[in-house]
Short mmCIF file of C-alpha atoms in Angstrom, two decimals:
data_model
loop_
_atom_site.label_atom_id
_atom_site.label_comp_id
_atom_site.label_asym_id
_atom_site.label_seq_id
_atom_site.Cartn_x
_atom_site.Cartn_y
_atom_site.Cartn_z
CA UNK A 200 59.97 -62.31 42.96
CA UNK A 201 61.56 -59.03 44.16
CA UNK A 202 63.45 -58.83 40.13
CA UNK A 203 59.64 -59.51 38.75
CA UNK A 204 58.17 -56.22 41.56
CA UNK A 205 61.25 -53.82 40.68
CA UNK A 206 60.53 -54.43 36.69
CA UNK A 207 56.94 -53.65 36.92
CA UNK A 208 57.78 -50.53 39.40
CA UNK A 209 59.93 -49.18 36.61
CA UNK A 210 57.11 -49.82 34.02
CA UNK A 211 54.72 -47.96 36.29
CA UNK A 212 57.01 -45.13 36.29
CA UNK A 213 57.76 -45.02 32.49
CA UNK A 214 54.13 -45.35 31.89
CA UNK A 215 53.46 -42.02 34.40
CA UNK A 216 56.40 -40.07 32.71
CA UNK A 217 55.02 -40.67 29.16
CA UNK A 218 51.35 -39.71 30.28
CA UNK A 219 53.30 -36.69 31.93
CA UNK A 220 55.27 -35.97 28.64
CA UNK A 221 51.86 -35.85 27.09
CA UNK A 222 50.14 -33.69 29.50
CA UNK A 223 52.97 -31.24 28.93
CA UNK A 224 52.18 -31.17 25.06
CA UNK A 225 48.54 -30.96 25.35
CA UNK A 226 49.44 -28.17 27.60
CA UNK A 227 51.53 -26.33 25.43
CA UNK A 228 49.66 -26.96 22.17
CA UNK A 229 46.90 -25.29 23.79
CA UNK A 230 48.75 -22.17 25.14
CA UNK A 231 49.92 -21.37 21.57
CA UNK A 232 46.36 -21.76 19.94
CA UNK A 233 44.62 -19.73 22.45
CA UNK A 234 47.90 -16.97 21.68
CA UNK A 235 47.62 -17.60 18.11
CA UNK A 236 43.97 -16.66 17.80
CA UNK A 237 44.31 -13.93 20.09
CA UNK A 238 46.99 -12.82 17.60
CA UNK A 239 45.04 -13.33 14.25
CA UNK A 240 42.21 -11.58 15.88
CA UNK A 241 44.19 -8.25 16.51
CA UNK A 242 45.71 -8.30 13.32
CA UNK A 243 43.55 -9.27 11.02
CA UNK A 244 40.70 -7.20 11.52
CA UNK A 245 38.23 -9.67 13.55
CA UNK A 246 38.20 -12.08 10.72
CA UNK A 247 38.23 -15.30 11.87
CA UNK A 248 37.08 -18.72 10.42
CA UNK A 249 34.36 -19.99 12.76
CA UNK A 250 33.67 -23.51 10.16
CA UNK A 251 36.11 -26.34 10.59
CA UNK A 252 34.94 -26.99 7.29
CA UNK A 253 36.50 -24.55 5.27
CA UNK A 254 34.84 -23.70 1.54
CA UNK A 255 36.80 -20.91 -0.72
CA UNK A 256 33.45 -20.72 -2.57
CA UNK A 257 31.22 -19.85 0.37
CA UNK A 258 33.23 -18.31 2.31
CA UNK A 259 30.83 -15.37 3.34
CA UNK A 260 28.92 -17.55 5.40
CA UNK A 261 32.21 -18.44 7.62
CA UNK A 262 33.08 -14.75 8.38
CA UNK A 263 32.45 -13.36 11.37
CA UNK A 264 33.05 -9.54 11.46
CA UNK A 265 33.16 -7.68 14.98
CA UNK A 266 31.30 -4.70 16.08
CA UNK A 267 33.85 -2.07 14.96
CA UNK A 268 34.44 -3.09 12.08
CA UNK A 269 30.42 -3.03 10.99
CA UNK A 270 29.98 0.55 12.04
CA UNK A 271 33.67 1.23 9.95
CA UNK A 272 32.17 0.24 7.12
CA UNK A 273 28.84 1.88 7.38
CA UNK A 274 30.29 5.45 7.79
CA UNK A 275 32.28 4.47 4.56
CA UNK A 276 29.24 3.71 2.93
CA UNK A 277 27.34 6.74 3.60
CA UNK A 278 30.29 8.64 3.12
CA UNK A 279 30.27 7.01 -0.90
CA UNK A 280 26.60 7.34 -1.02
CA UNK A 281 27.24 11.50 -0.15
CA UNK A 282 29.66 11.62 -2.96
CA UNK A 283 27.49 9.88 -5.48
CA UNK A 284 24.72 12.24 -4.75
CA UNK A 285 27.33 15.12 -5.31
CA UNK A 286 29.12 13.86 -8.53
CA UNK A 287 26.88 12.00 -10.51
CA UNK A 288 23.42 11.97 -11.54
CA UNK A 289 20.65 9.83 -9.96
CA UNK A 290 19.72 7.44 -11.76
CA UNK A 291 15.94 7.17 -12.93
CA UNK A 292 13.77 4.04 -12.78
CA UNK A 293 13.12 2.77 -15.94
CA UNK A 294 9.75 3.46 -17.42
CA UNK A 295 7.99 2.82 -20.59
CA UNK A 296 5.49 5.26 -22.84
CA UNK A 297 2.42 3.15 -21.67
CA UNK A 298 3.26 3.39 -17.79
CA UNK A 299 4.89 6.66 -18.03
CA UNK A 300 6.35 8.02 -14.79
CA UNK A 301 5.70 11.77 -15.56
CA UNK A 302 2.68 13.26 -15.07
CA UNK A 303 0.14 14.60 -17.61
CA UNK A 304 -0.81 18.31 -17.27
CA UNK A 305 -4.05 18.97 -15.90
CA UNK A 306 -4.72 20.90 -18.87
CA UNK A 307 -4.73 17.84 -21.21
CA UNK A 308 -7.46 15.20 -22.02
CA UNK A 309 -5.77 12.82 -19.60
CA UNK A 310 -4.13 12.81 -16.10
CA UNK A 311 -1.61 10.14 -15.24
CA UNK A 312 -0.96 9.05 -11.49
CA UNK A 313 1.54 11.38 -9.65
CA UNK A 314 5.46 9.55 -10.26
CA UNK A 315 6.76 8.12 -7.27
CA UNK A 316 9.60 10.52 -5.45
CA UNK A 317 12.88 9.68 -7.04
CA UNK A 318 15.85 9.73 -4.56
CA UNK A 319 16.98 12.93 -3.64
CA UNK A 320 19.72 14.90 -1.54
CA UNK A 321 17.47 16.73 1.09
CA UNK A 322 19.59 19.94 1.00
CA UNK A 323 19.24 20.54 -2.60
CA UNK A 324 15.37 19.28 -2.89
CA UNK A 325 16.28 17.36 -6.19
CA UNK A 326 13.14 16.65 -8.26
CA UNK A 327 13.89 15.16 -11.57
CA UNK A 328 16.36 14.31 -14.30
CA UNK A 329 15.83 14.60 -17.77
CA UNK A 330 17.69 14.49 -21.25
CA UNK A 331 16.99 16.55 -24.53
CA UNK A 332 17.74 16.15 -28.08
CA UNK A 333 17.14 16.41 -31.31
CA UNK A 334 18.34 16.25 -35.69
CA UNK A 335 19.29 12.85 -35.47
CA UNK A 336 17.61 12.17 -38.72
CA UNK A 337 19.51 9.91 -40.39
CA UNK A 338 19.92 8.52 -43.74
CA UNK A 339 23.31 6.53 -43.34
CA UNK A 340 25.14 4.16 -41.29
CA UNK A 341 27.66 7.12 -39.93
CA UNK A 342 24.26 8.90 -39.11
CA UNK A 343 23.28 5.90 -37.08
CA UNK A 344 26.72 5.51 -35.19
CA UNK A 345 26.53 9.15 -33.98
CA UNK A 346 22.54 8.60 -33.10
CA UNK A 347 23.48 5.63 -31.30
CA UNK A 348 26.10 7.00 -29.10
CA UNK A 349 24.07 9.73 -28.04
CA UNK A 350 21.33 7.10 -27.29
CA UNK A 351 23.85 4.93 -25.01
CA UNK A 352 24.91 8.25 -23.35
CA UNK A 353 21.53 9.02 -22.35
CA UNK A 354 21.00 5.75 -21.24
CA UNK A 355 24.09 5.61 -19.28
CA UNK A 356 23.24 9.20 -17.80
CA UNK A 357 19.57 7.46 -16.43
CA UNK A 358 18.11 10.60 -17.23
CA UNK A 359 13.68 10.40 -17.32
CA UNK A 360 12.01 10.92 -19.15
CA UNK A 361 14.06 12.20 -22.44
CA UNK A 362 12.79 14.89 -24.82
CA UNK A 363 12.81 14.99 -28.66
CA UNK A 364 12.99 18.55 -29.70
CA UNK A 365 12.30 17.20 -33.68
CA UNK A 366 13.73 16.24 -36.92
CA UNK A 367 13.67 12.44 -35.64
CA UNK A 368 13.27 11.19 -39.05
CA UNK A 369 14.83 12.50 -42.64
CA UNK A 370 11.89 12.33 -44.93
CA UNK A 371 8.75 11.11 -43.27
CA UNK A 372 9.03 7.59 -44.98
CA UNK A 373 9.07 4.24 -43.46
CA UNK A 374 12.16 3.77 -43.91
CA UNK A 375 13.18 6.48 -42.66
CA UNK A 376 11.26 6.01 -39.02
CA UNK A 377 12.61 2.28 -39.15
CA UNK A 378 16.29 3.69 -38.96
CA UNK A 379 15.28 5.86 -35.70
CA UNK A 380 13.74 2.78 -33.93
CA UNK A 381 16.71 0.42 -34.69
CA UNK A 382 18.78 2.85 -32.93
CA UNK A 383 16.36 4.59 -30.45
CA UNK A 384 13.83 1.65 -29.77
CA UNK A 385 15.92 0.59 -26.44
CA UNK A 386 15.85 4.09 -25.29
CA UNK A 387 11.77 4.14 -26.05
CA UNK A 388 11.27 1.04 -24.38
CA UNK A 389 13.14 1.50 -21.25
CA UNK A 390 12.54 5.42 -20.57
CA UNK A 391 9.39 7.49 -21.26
CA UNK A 392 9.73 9.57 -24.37
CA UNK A 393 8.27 12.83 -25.78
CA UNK A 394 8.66 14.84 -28.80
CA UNK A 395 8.31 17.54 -30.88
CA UNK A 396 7.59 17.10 -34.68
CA UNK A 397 10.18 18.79 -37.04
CA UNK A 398 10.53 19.53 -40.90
CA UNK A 399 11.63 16.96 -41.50
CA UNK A 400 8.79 14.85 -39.77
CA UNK A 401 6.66 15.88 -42.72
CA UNK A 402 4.47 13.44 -44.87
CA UNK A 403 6.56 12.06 -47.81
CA UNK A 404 6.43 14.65 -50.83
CA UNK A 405 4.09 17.20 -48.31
CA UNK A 406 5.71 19.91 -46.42
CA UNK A 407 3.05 21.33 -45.11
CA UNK A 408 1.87 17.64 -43.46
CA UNK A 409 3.16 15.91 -40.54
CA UNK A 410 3.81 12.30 -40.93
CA UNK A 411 1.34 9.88 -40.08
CA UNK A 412 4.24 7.56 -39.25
CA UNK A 413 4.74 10.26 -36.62
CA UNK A 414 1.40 10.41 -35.49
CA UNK A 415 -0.24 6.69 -35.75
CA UNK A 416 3.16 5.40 -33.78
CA UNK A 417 3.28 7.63 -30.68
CA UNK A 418 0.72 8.00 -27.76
CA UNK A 419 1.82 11.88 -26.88
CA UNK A 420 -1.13 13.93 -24.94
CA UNK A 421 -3.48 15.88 -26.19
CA UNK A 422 -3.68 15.99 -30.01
CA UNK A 423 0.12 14.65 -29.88
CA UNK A 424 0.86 17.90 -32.25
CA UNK A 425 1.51 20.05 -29.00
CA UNK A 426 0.97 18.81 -25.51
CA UNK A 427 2.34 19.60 -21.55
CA UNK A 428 3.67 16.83 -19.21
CA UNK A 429 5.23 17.32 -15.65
CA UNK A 430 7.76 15.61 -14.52
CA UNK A 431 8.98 15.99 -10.51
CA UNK A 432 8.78 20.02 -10.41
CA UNK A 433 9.59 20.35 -14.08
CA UNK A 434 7.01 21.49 -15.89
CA UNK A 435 6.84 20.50 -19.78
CA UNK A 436 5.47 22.27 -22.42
CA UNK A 437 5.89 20.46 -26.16
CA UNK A 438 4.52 22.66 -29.52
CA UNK A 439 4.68 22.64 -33.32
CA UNK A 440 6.83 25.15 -35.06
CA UNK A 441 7.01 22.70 -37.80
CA UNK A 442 2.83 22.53 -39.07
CA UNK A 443 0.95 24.63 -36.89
CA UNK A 444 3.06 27.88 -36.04
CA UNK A 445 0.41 30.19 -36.66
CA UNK A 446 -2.45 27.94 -35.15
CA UNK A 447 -4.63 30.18 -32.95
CA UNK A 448 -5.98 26.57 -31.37
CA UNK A 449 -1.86 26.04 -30.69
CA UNK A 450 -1.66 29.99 -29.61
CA UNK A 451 -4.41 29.67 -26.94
CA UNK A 452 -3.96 26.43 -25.40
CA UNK A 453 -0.10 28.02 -24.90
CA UNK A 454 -1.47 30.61 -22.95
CA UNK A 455 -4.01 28.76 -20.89
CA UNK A 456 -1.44 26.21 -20.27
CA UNK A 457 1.06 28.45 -18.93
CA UNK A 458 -1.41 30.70 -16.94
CA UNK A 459 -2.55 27.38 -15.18
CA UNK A 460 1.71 26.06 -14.56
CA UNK A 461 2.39 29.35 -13.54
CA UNK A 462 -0.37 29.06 -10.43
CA UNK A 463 1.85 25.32 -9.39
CA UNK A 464 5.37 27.49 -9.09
CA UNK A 465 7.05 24.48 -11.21
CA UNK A 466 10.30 25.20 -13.24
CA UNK A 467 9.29 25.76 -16.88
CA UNK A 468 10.39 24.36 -20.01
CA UNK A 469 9.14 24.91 -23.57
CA UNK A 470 10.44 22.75 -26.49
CA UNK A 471 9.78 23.05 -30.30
CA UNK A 472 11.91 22.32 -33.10
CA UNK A 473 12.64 26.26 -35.40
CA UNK A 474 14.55 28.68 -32.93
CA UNK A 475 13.13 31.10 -34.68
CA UNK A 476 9.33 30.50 -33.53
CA UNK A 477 10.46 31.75 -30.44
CA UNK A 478 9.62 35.76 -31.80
CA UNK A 479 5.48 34.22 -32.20
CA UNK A 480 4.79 32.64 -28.61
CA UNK A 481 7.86 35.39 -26.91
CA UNK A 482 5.21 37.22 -25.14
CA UNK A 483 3.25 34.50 -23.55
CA UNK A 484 6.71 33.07 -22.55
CA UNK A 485 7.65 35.92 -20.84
CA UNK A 486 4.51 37.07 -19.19
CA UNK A 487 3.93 33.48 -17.46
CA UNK A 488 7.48 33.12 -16.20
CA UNK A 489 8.84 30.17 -18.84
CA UNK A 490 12.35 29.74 -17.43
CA UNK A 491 14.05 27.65 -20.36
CA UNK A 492 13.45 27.05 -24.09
CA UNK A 493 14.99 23.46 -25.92
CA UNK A 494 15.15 23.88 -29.57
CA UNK A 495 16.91 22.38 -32.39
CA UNK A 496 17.19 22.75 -36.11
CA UNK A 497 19.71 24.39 -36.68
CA UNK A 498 22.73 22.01 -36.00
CA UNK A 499 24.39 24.03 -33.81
CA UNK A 500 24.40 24.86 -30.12
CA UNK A 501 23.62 28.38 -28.73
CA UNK A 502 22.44 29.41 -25.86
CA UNK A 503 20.60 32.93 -25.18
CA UNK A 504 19.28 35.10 -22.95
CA UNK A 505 15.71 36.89 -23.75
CA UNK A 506 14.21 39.07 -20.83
CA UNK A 507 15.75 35.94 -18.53
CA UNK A 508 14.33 33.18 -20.58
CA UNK A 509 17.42 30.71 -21.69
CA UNK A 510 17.02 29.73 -25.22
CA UNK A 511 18.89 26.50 -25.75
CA UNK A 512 19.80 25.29 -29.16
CA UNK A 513 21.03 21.72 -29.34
CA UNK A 514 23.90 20.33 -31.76
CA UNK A 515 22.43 17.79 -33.98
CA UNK A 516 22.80 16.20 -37.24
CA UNK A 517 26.73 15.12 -37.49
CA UNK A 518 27.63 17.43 -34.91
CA UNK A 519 24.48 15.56 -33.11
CA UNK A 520 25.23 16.02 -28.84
CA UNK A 521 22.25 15.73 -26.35
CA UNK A 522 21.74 17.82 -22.89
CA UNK A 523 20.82 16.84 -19.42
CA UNK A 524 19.11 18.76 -17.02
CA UNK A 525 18.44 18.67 -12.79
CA UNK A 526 15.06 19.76 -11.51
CA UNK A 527 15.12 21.31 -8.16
CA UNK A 528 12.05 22.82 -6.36
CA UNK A 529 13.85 26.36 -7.45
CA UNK A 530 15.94 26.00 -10.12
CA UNK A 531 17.89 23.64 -12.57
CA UNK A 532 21.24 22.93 -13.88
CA UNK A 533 21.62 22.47 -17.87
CA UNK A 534 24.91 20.50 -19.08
CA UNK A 535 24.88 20.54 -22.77
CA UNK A 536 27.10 17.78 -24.54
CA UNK A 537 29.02 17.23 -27.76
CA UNK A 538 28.99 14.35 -30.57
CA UNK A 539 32.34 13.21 -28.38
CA UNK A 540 30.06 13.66 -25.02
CA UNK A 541 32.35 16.35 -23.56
CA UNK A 542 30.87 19.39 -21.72
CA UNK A 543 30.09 22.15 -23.90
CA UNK A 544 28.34 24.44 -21.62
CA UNK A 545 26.99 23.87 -17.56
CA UNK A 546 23.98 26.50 -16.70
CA UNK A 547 22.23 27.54 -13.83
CA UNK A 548 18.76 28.50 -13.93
CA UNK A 549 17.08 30.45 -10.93
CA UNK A 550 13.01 29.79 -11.30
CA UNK A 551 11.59 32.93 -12.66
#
């Protein structure tokens, strides 16, 4: 009886030392995973898994990110945001020639709903961004490579709307507009367009005739043949220095035009295709405060000054390039581009 009492003393025992041992463990297993979350915490950041149920492919719903961290993050995203607004060019929301996102002078047969505000750096008062250019006319498959690269830089840029200054098509013919769509159309249909007829926009054969092509396919204000549009603070004034140079119906809507634009204090810019039309409309120019003048025709870029107008000459044809300009409420910048798409020439123009 007293063997049978001491054995199951000694199992009690055993049984309290194990449960003991245990207690210990559970003890100790806890100490080290409160210390080693404590640890992960500090050093990783605040990351910690919160879902038992770990998932590599959903993992941003088991992240739980701590106070510092969040405001870390959002003064390095405004700090990026700063930079982009510095470096780089806005980009524009895309818009097509049927909803277009510039606005229709007052002056013209139609008036299109103000654009919404496009974002802007408040110290500089940025308005728009637009593109120019022009003598892509093209009658080859090397003429379409260099047409198309200007296209995807202009796309790339975002700049909206773009401008034409003329000579989009070689000869007038079908065939000849078809080749400008295949390469242009994605640039029509995803920013609003405008342009100037050129030479070589002429009816087949007819020199003296734009193209109906021209004509019957665009939606351009006015009689299409010369037109205003304003875009932001920019100001657009589009003639013909191909068919109607010595219009007096072209000569006196010019000056109307630009007596009423000069009233809004907008920046200024006339486009037509023959630099040299610039000696028949100078005056008007000049007296209403024009600040810039896109051309092409020539091929070539130049840029000159005439009583403080800029007169900008685009390259075109297999030199073709393209330019991009910023519209602030007092002046705009002018970067002017090669077939390669480097930097030619960066200008600064102070509203007149």
């Amino acid at each position: 009886m007293k063997l049978i009492l001491k054995q199951r003393i000694r199992q009690i025992i055993i049984t309290y030392r194990i449960y003991i041992v245990i207690v210990l463990v559970l003890a100790a297993i806890s100490l080290f995973v409160i210390w080693y979350i404590s640890y992960f915490r500090a050093n990783m950041g605040g990351l910690i898994i919160t879902d038992e149920s770990y998932d590599s492919n959903n993992i941003d719903s088991h992240i739980d990110i701590d106070n510092n961290n969040v405001e870390e993050e959002k003064a390095k995203e405004e700090a990026t945001k700063q930079d982009a607004l510095v470096n780089t060019k806005p980009k524009a929301p895309s818009s097509s020639n049927s909803s277009s996102q510039s606005e229709v002078s007052q002056s013209d047969s139609g008036v299109s709903p103000e654009p919404e505000p496009e974002p802007e750096p408040e110290s500089e008062s940025f308005s728009a961004f637009v593109a120019f250019y022009a003598d892509n006319q093209s009658d080859s498959d090397d003429d379409d490579v260099r047409h198309q690269n200007v296209v995807n830089r202009i796309l790339a840029s975002g700049a909206n709307p773009v401008i034409h200054a003329g000579d989009l098509m070689e000869d007038g013919t079908q065939n000849s507009f078809d080749r400008f769509l295949n390469v242009a159309g994605i640039l029509l249909g995803s920013r609003t367009f405008y342009g100037a007829l050129g030479n070589n926009d002429r009816l087949f054969g007819d020199s003296t005739t734009p193209s109906p092509i021209f004509l019957d396919y665009f939606n351009f204000p006015n009689n299409e043949k010369w037109y205003s549009v304003n875009s932001g603070n920019l100001h657009i004034v589009v003639l013909d220095s191909a068919f109607s140079a010595s219009d007096p119906n072209q000569l006196s809507w010019l000056e109307s035009d630009l007596q009423s634009a000069a009233s809004q204090s907008r920046i200024t810019a006339v486009v037509f295709h023959h630099p040299t039309f610039f000696s028949t409309i100078q005056s008007y120019l000049i007296n209403y405060g024009v600040d810039f003048v896109v051309c092409g025709h020539i091929h070539t870029y130049t840029k000159t000054d005439v009583s403080g107008i800029e007169i900008f000459t685009l390259p075109g044809g297999t030199a073709i390039g393209h330019a991009t300009s910023s519209i602030y409420n007092d002046y705009a910048t002018i970067n002017v581009y090669d077939q390669n798409g480097s930097l030619i020439e960066s200008s600064r123009i102070d509203e007149r």
